Short mmCIF file of C-alpha atoms and ligand atoms in Angstrom, two decimals:
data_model
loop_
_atom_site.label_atom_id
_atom_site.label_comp_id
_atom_site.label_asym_id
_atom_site.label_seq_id
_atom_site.Cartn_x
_atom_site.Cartn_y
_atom_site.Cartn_z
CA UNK U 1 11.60 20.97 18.62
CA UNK U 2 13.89 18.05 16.72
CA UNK U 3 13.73 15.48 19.93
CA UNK U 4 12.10 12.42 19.01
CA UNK U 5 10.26 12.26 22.77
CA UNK U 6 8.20 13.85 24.30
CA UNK U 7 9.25 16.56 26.32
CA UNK U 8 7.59 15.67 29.83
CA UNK U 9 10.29 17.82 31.33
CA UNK U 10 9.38 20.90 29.38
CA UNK U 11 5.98 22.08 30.00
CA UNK U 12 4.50 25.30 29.44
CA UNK U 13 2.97 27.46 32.25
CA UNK U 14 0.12 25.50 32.59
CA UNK U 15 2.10 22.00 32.75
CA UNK U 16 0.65 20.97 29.54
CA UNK U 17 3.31 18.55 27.64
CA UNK U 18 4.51 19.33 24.82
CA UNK U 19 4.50 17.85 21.72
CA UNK U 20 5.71 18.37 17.66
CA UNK U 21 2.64 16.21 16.28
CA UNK U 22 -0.68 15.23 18.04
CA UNK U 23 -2.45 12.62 16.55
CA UNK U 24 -5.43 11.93 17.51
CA UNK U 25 -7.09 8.33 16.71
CA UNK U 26 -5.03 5.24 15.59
CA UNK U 27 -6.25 3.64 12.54
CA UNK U 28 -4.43 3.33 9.67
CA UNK U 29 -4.28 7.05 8.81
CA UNK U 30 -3.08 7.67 12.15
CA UNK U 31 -0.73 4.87 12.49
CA UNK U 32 0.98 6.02 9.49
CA UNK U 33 1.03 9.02 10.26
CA UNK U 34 2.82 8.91 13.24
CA UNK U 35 5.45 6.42 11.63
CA UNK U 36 6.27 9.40 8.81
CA UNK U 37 6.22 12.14 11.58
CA UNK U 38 8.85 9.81 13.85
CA UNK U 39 10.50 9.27 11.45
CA UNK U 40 11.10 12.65 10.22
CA UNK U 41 12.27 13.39 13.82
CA UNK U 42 9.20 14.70 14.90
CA UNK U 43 8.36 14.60 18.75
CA UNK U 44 4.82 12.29 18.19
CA UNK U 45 2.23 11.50 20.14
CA UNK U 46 -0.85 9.84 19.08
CA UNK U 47 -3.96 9.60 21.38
CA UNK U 48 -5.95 6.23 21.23
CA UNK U 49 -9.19 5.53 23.06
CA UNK U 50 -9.56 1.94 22.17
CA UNK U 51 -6.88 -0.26 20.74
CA UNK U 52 -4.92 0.71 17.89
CA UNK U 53 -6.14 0.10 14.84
CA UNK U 54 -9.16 1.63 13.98
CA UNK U 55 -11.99 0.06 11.98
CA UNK U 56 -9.35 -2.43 10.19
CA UNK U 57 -8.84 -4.64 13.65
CA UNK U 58 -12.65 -5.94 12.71
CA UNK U 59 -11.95 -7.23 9.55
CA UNK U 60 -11.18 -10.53 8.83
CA UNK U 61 -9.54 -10.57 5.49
CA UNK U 62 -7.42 -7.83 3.55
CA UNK U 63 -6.63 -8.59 0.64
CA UNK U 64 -5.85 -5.56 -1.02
CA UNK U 65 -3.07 -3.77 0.77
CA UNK U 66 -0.56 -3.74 -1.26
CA UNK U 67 2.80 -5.96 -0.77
CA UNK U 68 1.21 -8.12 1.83
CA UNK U 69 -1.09 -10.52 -0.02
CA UNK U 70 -3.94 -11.55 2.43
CA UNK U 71 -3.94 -10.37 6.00
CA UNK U 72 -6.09 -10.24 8.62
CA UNK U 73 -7.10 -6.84 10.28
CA UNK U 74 -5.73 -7.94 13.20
CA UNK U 75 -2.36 -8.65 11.90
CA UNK U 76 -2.37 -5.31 9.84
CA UNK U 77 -2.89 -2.97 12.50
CA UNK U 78 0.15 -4.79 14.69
CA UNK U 79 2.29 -4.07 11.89
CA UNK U 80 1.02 -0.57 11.48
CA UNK U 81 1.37 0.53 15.21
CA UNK U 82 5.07 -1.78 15.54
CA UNK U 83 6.37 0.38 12.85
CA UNK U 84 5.15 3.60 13.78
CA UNK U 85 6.30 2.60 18.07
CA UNK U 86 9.62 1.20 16.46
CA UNK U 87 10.46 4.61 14.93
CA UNK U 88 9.70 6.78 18.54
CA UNK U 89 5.96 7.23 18.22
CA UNK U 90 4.45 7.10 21.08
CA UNK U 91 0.79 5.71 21.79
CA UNK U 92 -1.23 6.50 24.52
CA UNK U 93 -4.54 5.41 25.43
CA UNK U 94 -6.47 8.25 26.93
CA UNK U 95 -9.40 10.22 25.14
CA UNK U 96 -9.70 14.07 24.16
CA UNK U 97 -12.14 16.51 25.07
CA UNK U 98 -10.98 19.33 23.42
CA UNK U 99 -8.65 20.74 20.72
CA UNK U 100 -8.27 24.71 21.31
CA UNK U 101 -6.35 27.01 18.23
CA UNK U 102 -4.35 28.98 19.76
CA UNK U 103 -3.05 32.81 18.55
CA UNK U 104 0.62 31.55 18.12
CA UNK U 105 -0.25 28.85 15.45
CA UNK U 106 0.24 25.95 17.82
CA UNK U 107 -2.59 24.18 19.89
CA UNK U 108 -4.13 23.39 23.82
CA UNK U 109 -5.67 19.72 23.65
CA UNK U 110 -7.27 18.31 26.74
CA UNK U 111 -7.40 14.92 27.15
CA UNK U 112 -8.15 12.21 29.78
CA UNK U 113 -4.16 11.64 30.39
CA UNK U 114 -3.66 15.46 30.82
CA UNK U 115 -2.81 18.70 28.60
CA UNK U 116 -0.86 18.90 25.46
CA UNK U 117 0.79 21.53 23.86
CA UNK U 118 1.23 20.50 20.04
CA UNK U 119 2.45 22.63 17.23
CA UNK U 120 0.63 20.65 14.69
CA UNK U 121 -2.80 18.17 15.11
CA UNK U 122 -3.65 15.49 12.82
CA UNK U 123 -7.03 14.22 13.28
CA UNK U 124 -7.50 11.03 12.70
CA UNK U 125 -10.89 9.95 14.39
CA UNK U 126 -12.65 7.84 11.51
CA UNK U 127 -15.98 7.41 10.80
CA UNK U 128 -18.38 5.31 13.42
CA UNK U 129 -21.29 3.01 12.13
CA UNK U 130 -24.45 3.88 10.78
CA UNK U 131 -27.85 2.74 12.28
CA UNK U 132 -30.76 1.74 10.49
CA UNK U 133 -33.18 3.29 12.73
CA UNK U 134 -35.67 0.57 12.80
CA UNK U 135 -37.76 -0.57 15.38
CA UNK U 136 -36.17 -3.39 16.90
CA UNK U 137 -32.86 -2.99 16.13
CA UNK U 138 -31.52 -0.75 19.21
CA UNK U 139 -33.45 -3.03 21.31
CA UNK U 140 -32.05 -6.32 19.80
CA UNK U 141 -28.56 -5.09 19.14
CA UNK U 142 -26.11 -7.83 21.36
CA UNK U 143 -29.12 -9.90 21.08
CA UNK U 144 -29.10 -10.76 17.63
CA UNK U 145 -28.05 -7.34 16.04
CA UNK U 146 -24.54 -6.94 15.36
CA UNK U 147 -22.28 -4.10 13.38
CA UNK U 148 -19.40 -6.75 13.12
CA UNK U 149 -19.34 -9.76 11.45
CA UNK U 150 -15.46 -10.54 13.12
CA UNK U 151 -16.67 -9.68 16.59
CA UNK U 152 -20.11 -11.65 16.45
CA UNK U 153 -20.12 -13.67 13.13
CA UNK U 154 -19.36 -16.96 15.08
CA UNK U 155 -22.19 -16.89 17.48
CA UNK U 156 -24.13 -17.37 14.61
CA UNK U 157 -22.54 -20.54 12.62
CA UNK U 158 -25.49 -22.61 10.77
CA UNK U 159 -27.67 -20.22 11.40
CA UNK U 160 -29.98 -17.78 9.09
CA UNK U 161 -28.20 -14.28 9.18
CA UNK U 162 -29.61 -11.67 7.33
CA UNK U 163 -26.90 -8.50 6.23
CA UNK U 164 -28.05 -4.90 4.93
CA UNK U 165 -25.92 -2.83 3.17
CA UNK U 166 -24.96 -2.30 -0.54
CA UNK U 167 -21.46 -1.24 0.21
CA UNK U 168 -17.81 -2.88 0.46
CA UNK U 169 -18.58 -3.23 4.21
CA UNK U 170 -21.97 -5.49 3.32
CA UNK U 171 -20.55 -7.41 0.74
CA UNK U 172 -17.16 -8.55 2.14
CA UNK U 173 -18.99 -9.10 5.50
CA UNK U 174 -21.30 -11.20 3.80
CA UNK U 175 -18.61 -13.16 2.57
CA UNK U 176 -16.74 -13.56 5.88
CA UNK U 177 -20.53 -14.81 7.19
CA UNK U 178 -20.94 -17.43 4.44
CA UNK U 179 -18.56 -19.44 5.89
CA UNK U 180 -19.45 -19.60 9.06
CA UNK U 181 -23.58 -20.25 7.63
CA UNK U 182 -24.91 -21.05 3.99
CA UNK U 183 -27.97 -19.24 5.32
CA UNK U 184 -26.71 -15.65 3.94
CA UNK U 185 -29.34 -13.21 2.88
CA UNK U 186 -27.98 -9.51 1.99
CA UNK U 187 -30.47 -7.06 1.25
CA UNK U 188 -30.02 -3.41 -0.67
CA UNK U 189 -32.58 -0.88 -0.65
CA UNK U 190 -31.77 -0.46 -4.32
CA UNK U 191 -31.32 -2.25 -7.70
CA UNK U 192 -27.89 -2.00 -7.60
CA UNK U 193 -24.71 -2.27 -4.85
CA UNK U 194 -23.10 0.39 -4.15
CA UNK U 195 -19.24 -1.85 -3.64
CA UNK U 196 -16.68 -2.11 -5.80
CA UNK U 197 -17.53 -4.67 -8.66
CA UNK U 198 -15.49 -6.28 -8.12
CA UNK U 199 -16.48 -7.27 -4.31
CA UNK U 200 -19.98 -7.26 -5.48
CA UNK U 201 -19.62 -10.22 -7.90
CA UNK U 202 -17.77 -12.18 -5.21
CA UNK U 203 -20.24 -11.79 -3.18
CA UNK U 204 -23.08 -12.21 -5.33
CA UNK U 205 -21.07 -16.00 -6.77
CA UNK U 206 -20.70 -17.30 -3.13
CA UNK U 207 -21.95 -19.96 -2.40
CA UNK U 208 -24.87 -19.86 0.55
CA UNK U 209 -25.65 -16.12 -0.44
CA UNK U 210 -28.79 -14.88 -1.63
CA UNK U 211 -29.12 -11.40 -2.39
CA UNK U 212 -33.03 -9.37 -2.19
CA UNK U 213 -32.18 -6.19 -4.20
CA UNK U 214 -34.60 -2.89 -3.86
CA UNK U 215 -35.62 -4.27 0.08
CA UNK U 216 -35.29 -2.51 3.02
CA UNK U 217 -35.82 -3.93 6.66
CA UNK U 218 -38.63 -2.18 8.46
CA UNK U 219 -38.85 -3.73 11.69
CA UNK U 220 -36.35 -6.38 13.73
CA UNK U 221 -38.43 -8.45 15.92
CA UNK U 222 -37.82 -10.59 18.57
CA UNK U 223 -39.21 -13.12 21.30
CA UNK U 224 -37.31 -13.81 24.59
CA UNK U 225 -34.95 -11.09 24.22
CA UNK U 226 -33.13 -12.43 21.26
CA UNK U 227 -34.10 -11.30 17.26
CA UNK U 228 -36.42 -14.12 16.02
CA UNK U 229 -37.71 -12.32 12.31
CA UNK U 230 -37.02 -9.52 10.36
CA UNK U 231 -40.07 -7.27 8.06
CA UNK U 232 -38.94 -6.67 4.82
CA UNK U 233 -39.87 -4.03 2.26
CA UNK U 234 -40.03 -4.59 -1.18
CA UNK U 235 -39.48 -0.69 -2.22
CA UNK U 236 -41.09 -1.55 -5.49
CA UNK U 237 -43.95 -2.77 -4.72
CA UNK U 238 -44.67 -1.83 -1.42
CA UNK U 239 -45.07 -5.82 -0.36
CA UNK U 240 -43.72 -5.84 3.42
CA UNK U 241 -43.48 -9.37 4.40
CA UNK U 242 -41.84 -11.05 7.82
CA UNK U 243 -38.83 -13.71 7.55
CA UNK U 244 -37.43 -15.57 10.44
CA UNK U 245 -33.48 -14.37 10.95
CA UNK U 246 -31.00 -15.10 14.03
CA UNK U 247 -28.84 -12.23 12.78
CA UNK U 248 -28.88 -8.95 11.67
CA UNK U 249 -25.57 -7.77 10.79
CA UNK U 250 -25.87 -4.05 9.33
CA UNK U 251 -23.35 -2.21 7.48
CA UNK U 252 -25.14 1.01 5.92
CA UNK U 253 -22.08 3.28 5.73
CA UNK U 254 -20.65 5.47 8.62
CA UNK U 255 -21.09 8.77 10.66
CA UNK U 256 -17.21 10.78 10.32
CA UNK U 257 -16.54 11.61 14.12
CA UNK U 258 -16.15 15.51 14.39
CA UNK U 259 -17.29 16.72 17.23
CA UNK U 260 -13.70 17.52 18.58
CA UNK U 261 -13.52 20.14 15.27
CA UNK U 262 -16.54 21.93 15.38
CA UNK U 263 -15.02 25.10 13.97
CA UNK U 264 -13.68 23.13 10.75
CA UNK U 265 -15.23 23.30 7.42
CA UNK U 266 -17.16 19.95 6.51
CA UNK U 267 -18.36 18.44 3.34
CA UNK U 268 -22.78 18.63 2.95
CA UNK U 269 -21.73 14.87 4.38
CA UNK U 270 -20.10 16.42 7.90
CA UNK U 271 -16.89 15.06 6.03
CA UNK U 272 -13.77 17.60 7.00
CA UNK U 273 -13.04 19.27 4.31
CA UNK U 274 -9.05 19.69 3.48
CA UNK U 275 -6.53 20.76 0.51
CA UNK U 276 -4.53 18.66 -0.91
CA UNK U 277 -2.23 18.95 2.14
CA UNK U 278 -4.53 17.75 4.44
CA UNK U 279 -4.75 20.85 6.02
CA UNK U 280 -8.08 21.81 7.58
CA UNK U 281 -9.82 25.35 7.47
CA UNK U 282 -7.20 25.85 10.40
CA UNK U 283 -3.88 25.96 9.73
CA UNK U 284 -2.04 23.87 11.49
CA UNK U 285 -4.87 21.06 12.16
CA UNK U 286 -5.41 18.50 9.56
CA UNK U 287 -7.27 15.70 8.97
CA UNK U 288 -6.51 12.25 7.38
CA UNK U 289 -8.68 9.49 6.60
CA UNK U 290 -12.24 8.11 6.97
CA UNK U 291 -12.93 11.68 8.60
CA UNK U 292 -12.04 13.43 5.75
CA UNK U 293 -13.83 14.33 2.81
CA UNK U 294 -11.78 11.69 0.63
CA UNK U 295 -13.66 9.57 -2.41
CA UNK U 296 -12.08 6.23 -1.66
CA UNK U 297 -11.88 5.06 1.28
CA UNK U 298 -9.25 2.19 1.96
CA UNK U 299 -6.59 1.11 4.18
CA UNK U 300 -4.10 2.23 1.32
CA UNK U 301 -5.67 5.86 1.24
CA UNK U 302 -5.52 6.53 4.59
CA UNK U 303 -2.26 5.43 5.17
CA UNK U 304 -0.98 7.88 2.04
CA UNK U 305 -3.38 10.61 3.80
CA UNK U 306 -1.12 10.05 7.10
CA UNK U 307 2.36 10.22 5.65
CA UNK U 308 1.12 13.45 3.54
CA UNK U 309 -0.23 15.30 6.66
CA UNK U 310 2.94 14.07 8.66
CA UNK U 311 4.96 15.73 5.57
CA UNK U 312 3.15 19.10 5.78
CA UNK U 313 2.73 18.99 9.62
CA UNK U 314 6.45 19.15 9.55
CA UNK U 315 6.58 22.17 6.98
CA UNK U 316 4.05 23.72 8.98
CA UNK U 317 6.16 23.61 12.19
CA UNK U 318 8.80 25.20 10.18
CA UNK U 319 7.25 28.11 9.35
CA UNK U 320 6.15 27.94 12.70
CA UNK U 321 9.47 28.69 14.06
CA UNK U 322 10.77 30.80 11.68
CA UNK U 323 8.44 33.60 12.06
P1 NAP M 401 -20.84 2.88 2.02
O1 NAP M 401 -19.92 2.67 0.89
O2 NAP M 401 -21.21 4.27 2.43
O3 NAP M 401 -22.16 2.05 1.73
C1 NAP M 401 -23.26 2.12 2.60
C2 NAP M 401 -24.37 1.26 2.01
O4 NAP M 401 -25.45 1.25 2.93
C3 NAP M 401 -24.90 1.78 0.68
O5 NAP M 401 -25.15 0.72 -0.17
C4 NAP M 401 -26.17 2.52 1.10
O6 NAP M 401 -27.17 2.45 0.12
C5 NAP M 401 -26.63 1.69 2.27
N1 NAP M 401 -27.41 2.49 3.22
C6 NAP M 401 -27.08 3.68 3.79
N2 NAP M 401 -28.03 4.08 4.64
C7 NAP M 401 -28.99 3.12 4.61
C8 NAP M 401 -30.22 2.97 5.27
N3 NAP M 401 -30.67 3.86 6.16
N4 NAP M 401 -30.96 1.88 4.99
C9 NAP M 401 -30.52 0.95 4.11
N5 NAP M 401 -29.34 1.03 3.45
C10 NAP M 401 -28.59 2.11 3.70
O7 NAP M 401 -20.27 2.20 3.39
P2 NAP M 401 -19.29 0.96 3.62
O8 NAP M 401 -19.67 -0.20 2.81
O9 NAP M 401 -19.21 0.80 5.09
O10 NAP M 401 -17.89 1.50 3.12
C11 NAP M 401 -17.34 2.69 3.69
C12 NAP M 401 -16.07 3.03 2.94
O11 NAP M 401 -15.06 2.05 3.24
C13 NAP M 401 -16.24 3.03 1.43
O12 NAP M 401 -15.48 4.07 0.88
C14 NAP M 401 -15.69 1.69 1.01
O13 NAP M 401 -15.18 1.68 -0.32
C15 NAP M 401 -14.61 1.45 2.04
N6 NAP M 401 -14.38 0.00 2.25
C16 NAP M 401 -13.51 -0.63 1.43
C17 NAP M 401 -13.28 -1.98 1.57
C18 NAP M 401 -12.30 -2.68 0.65
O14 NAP M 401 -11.83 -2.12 -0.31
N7 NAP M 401 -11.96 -3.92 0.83
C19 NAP M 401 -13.97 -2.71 2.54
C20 NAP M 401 -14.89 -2.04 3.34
C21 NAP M 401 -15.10 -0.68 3.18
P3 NAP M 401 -27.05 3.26 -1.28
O15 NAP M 401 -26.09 2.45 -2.11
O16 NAP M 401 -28.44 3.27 -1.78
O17 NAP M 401 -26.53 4.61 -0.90
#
C-alpha cells in the first residue's frame, strides 16, 4: 500500500476505493495532515465539503503563524492545500455519511463521491459556531446577524456594530470591524475576556472600540426585516436596556462536529478525546484539531496535530500489514 494514488483500479468487493489515509475535513489540521501522509508515501485522500481551508479562510489577518509574518486566511489555506496537492494529496469535494470500523483494523466510509476503503482515518471536521440563542437572532441572521466579520464586515462600514464574545474570535474580529466602523461595541458576559492578553489589550487600545464587560444580549430586534437594536443585560445589576445596532457579529466559541464518530470517547465538552498520538478510542481513527480535545487552539496546533496523526497513521498501517 506504498503508491502515492489512489488505487481506483483496485477496489474491494464492494467497489469501494481504496485508500492508505482518509482525511476527512480540510482545515489546517487536515491540510497538514495530508501533506505529512503524501509525503511519507502514503496513498491520501482528504474529503472536503466546502473549500479547503477550514475556519482560517474567514479570517482576515494571521499574524501568528510562524515564518510567515502577516497573512491573510485566504492566502494561508492556498499555501496549506498547494503543499499538501503538490506532494500527491488528493482533495475531493464530496461529504461523508458514515465512517464504519471494520474487524480487520481498516475502515468502510460512505461518502457523497462513493465508498472508501481506508486503512487509517484522520478526522479532521473542526468545530462549527456557537449561537446565542436569543430571540431575534435566528430570525435576523443575513439581516443584520453575522458569524463572520470577513464574509459580512463590509456591509456594515460607518455603521454601529455591536460584537459578543470574550474570546480570540471576538476580540480579533472586533479589530478587523474597527476599521471598517469606529462604531465598535464588544460585549462579555463577564468581568474579564476570555482571549489571549495579549489580543485582549489590542483590542481593548483600538481606536473606535468600546468594550461593556459583565453584559449579555437578551433580545436582537428588528424593523423591516433588518436588526435595528439590540437589549442588553447588565448581569450585575439586572439593568436590561435597548441600544440601536446595524450589526450583530457573534463569536461565543464553537460546537466540535462529531456526529460522524459517535462511538468515540469525547471530552464533558463533546471534544474527541485522543492520546498523545492522536489516536481515538478506535484504533486506527484519529482525530486532529479543533475537534479534538486540545487546550490551544491555533493554526500552529492543528497543523502539528496533522503531521503527528499522519506519523502514527503510517505506523498504524504497519502493524496493519504485518499481522
Ligand atoms: P472561546 O475561546 O471558546 O471563547 C468563547 C467566548 O464566548 C467566551 O468568552 C465565552 O464566555 C463566550 N460565550 C460562550 N457562550 C456564550 C453565550 N451563550 N453567551 C455569551 N457569551 C458566551 O472561542 P473563540 O474565541 O471562538 O476561540 C476558539 C479557539 O480558537 C480558542 O482556543 C482560541 O484561542 C482560538 N483562536 C485563536 C486565535 C489566535 O490565536 N489568533 C484567533 C481566534 C481563535 P466565557 O469567557 O464567560 O466562557
Amino acid at each position: 500500500m506504498a503508491d502515492n494514488d489512489i488505487r481506483n483500479n483496485d477496489t474491494n468487493d464492494n467497489g469501494a476505493k481504496e485508500v492508505d489515509i482518509l482525511i476527512i475535513g480540510a482545515g489546517p489540521a487536515g491540510l497538514a495532515c495530508g501533506q505529512y501522509s503524501a509525503r511519507a508515501g502514503r496513498s491520501t485522500v482528504m474529503i472536503e465539503e466546502m473549500a479547503p481551508g477550514g475556519q482560517t479562510m474567514i479570517i482576515d489577518a494571521i499574524e501568528n503563524y510562524p515564518g510567515l509574518g502577516k497573512v491573510s486566511g485566504f492566502e494561508l489555506a492556498e499555501k496549506f492545500e498547494s503543499q499538501a496537492n503538490a506532494f500527491g494529496c488528493q482533495t475531493v469535494y464530496a461529504s461523508v455519511s458514515e465512517i464504519k470500523p471494520l474487524d480487520d483494523g481498516t475502515f468502510a466510509v460512505q461518502t457523497s463521491d462513493g465508498a472508501y476503503k481506508a486503512n487509517a482515518v484522520v478526522l479532521a471536521t473542526g468545530a462549527k459556531h456557537r449561537t446565542l440563542g436569543v430571540p431575534g437572532e435566528k430570525e435576523f441572521t443575513g439581516r443584520g446577524v453575522s458569524y463572520c466579520a470577513t464574509c459580512d464586515g463590509p456591509f456594515f462600514k460607518s455603521k454601529r456594530i455591536l460584537v459578543c464574545g470574550g474570546g480570540d474570535s471576538a476580540c480579533q474580529e472586533a479589530m478587523y470591524l474597527a476599521k471598517l466602523s469606529q462604531d465598535v461595541t464588544v460585549c462579555h458576559r463577564r468581568d474579564r475576556f476570555r482571549a489571549q492578553a495579549s489580543i485582549a489589550k489590542a483590542m481593548e487600545n483600538t481606536a473606535g472600540i468600546k468594550v461593556k464587560l459583565n453584559t449579555t444580549v437578551a433580545s436582537i430586534n428588528g424593523e423591516d426585516g433588518k436588526v435595528k437594536s439590540v437589549t442588553l443585560k447588565d448581569v450585575a445589576t439586572g439593568e436590561e436596556y435597548t441600544q440601536e445596532f446595524d450589526g450583530v457579529f457573534v463569536f461565543v466559541g464553537s460546537e466540535p462536529q462529531t456526529q460522524l464518530v459517535p462511538f468515540c470517547k469525547k471530552d464533558e465538552a463533546g471534544f474527541v478525546a485522543t492520546d498523545r498520538t492522536m489516536m481515538t478510542s478506535v484504533p486506527g481513527l484519529f482525530a486532529v484539531g479543533d475537534v479534538r480535545d486540545t487546550p490551544f487552539r491555533q493554526i500552529v496546533t492543528a497543523a502539528a496535530d496533522g503531521a503527528i496523526a499522519a506519523h502514527y497513521a503510517s505506523e498504524y498501517i504497519d502493524r496493519l500489514e504485518e499481522d
